[in-house]
Tab-separated table of C-alpha atoms in Angstrom:
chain	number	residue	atom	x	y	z
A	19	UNK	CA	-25.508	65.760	-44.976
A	20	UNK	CA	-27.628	66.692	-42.165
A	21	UNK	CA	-30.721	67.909	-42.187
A	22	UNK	CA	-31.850	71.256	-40.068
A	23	UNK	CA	-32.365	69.854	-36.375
A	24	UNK	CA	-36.458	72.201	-36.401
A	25	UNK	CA	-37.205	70.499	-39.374
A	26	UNK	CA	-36.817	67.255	-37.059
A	27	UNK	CA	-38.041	68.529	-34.218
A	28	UNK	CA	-41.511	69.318	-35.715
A	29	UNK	CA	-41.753	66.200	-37.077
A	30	UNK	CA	-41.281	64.961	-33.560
A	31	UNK	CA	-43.951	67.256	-32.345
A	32	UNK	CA	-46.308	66.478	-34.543
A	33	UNK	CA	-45.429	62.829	-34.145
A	34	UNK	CA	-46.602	63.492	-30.209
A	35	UNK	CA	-49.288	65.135	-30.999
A	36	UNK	CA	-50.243	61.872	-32.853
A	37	UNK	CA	-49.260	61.988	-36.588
A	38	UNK	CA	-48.005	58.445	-37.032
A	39	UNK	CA	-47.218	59.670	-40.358
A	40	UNK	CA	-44.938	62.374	-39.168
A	41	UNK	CA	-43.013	59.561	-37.494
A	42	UNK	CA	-42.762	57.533	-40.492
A	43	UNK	CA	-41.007	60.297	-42.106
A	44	UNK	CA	-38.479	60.468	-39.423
A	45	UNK	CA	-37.694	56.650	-39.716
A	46	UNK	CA	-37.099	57.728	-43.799
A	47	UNK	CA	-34.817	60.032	-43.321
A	48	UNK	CA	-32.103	58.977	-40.698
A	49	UNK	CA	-32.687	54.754	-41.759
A	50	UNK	CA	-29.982	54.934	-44.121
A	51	UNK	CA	-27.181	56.478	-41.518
A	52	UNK	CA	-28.130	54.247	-39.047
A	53	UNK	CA	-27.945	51.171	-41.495
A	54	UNK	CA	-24.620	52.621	-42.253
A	55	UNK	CA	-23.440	53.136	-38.339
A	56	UNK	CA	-24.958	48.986	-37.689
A	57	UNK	CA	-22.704	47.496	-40.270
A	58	UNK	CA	-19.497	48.676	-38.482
A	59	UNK	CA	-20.650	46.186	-35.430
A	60	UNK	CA	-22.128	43.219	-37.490
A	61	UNK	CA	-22.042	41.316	-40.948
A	62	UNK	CA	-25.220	40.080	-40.475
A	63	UNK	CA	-28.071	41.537	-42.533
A	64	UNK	CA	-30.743	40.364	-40.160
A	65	UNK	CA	-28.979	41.512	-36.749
A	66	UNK	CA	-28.294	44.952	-38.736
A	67	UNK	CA	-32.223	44.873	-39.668
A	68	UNK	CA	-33.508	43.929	-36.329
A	69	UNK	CA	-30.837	46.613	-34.416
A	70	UNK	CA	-31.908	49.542	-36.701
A	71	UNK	CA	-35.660	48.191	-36.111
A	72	UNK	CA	-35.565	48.018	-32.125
A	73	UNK	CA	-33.735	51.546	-31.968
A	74	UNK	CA	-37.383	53.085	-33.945
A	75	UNK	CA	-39.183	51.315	-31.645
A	76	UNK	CA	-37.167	52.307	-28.595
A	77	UNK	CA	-37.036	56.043	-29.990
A	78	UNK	CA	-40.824	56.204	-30.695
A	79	UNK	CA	-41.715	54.822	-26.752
A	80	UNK	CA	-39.025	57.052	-25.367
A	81	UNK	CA	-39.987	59.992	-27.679
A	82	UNK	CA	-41.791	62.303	-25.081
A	83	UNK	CA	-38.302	62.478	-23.640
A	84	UNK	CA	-36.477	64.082	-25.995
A	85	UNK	CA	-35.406	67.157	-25.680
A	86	UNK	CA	-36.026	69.427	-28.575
A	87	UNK	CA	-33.626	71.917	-28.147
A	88	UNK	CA	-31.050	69.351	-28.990
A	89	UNK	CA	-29.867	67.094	-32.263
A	90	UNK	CA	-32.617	64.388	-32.967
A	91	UNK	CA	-30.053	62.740	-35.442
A	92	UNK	CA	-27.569	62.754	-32.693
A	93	UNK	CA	-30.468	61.105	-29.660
A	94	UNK	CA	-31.402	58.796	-31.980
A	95	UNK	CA	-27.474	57.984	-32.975
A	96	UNK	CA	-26.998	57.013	-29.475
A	97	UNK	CA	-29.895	54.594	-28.820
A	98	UNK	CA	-28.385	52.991	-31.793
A	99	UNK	CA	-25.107	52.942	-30.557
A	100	UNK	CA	-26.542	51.759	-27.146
A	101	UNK	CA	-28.728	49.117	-28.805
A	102	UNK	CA	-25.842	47.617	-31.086
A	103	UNK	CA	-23.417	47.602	-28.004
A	104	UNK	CA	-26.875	45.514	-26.601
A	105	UNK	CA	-26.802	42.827	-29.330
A	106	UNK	CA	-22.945	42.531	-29.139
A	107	UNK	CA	-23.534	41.252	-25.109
A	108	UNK	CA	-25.977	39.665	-25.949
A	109	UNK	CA	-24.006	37.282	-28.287
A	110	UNK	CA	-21.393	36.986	-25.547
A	111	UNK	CA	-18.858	40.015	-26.938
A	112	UNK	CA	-18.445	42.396	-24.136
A	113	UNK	CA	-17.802	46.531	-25.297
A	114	UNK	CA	-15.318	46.962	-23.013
A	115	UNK	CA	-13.765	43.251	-21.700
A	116	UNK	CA	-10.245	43.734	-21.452
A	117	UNK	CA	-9.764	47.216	-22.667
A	118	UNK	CA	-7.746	49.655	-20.495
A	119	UNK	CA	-9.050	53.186	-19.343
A	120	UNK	CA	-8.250	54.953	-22.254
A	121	UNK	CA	-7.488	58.162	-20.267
A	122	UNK	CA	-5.269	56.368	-17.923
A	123	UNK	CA	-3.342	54.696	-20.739
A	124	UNK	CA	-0.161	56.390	-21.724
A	125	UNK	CA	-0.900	57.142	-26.073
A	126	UNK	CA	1.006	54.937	-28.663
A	127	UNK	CA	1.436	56.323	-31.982
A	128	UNK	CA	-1.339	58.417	-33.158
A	129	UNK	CA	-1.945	60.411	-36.407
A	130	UNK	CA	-4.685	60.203	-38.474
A	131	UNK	CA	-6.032	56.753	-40.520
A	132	UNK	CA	-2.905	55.855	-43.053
A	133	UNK	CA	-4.067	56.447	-46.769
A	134	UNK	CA	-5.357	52.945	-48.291
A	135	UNK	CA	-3.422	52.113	-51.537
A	136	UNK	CA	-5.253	54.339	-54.413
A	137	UNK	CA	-5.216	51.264	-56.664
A	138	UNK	CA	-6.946	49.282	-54.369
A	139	UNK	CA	-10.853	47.947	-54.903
A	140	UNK	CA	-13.360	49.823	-52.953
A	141	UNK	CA	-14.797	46.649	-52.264
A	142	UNK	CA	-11.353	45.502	-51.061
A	143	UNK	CA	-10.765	49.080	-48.954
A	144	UNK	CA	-14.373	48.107	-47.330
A	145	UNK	CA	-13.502	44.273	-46.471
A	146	UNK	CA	-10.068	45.406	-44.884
A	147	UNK	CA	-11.298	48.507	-42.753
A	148	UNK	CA	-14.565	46.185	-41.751
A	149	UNK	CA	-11.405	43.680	-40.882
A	150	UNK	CA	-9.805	45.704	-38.954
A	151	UNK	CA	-12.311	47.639	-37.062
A	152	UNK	CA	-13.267	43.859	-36.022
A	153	UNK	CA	-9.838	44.100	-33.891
A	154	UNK	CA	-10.787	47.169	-32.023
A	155	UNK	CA	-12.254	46.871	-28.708
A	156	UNK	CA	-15.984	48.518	-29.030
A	157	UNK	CA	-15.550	51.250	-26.543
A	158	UNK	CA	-12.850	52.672	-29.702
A	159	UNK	CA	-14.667	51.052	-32.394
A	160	UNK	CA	-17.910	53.180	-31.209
A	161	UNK	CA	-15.959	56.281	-31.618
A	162	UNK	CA	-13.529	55.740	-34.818
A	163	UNK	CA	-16.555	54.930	-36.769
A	164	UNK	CA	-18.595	58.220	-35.308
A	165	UNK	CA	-16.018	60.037	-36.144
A	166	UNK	CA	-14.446	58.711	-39.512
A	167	UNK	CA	-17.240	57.275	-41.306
A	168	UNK	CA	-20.624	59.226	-39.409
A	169	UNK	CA	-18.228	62.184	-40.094
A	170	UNK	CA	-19.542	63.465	-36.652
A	171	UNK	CA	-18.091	66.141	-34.729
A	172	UNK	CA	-16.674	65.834	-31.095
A	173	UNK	CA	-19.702	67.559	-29.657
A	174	UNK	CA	-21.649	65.372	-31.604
A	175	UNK	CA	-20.013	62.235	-30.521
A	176	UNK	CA	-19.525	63.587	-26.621
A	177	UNK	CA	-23.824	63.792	-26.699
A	178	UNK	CA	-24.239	60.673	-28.551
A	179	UNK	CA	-21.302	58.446	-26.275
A	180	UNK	CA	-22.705	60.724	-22.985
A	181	UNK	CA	-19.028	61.523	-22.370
A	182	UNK	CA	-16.708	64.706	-22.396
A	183	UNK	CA	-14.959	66.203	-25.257
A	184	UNK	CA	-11.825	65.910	-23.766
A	185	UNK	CA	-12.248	62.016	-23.377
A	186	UNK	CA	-13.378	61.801	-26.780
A	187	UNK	CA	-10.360	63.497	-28.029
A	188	UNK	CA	-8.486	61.153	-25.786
A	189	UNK	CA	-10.388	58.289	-27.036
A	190	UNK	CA	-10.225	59.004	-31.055
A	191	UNK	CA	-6.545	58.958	-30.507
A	192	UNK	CA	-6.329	55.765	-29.322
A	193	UNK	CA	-8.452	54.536	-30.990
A	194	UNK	CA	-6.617	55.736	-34.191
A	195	UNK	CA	-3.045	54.614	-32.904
A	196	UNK	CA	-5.138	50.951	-32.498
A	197	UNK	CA	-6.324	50.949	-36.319
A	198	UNK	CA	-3.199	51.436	-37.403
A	199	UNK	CA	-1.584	48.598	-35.306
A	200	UNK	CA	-4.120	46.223	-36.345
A	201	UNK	CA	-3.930	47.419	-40.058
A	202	UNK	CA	-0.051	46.880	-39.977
A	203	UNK	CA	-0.385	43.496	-37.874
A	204	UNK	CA	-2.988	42.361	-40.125
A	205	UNK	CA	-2.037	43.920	-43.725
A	206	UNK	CA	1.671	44.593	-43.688
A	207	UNK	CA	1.609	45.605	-46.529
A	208	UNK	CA	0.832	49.155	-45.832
A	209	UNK	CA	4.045	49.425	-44.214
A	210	UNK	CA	5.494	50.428	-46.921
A	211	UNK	CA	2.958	52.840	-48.468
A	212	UNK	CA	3.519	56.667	-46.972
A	213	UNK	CA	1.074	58.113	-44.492
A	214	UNK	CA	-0.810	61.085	-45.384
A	215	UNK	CA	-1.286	63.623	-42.262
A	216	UNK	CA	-4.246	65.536	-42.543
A	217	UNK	CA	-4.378	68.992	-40.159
């Protein structure tokens, strides 16, 4: 659930006007979502700690540049984005090695995320989704997980990735036609359970 955007920006405000307290408030309130964004790019507890750390840091120096007629849940979204995509070079995993231009690609498949069997573990659901997102190239990782587990919208997710709605539309749908190819390469088991199509 978000949280009014003013009630943010005043915080930041009075964070620049030198309330380190105001800050620490800020870091309170969106630390959980961003915990929750880190984990879809690493296992590790202690990269997820120190990538949620650095993007504070990074948001507190850079704070005199944020805009405040905008989202401060969605600027500081994308420095974490930006600073997990960081850590993933950093330990040799390109974002976007090998991956095709998603708007030049011709689509394959599509529809939404097929519907987990309902007697399955949610501890089990996790460990397979976490499994498969693994598969996904980060440039459609980045934007599945925005979309289906941030629950962002696409202007949300065109500020945070600094691209156009239209390519995120494009993007989400490839992205989606690769979950489902890795799901049903990896668990083909769901082959035979019905898809659900949301509109």
């Amino acid at each position: 659930m978000h949280r009014p955007q003013n009630d943010d920006a005043h915080l930041v405000t009075r964070t620049l006007d030198g309330d380190q307290l105001a800050f620490q408030e800020l870091v309170q309130r969106h630390s959980e979502r961003l915990f929750s964004l880190v984990r879809h790019y690493t296992k590790s507890a202690a990269e997820i700690e120190d990538v949620v750390q650095e993007t504070f840091l990074k948001a507190f120096s850079k704070l005199e540049t944020f805009q405040l007629q905008s989202s401060f849940s969605t600027w500081i979204h994308r420095i974490a984005v930006n600073t997990a995509l960081d850590m993933l070079k950093r330990r040799g995993r390109s974002p976007v090695t090998a991956v095709e231009d998603p708007e030049l690609a011709a689509p394959a498949g599509g529809g939404n995320l097929p519907a987990p069997d309902a007697a399955m573990a949610r501890e089990e659901i996790a460990q397979v989704t976490h499994r498969v997102l693994e598969e996904l190239p980060e440039i459609f990782r980045t934007v599945l997980v925005l979309r289906e587990f941030e629950e962002q919208s696409y202007l949300e997710i065109a500020e945070v990735l600094d691209i156009s709605i239209g390519t995120v539309e494009s993007r989400l749908f490839r992205a989606r036609a690769r979950f489902k190819d890795a799901l049903l390469r990896l668990y083909p088991e769901y082959g035979e359970a019905p898809e659900e199509n949301v509109s």
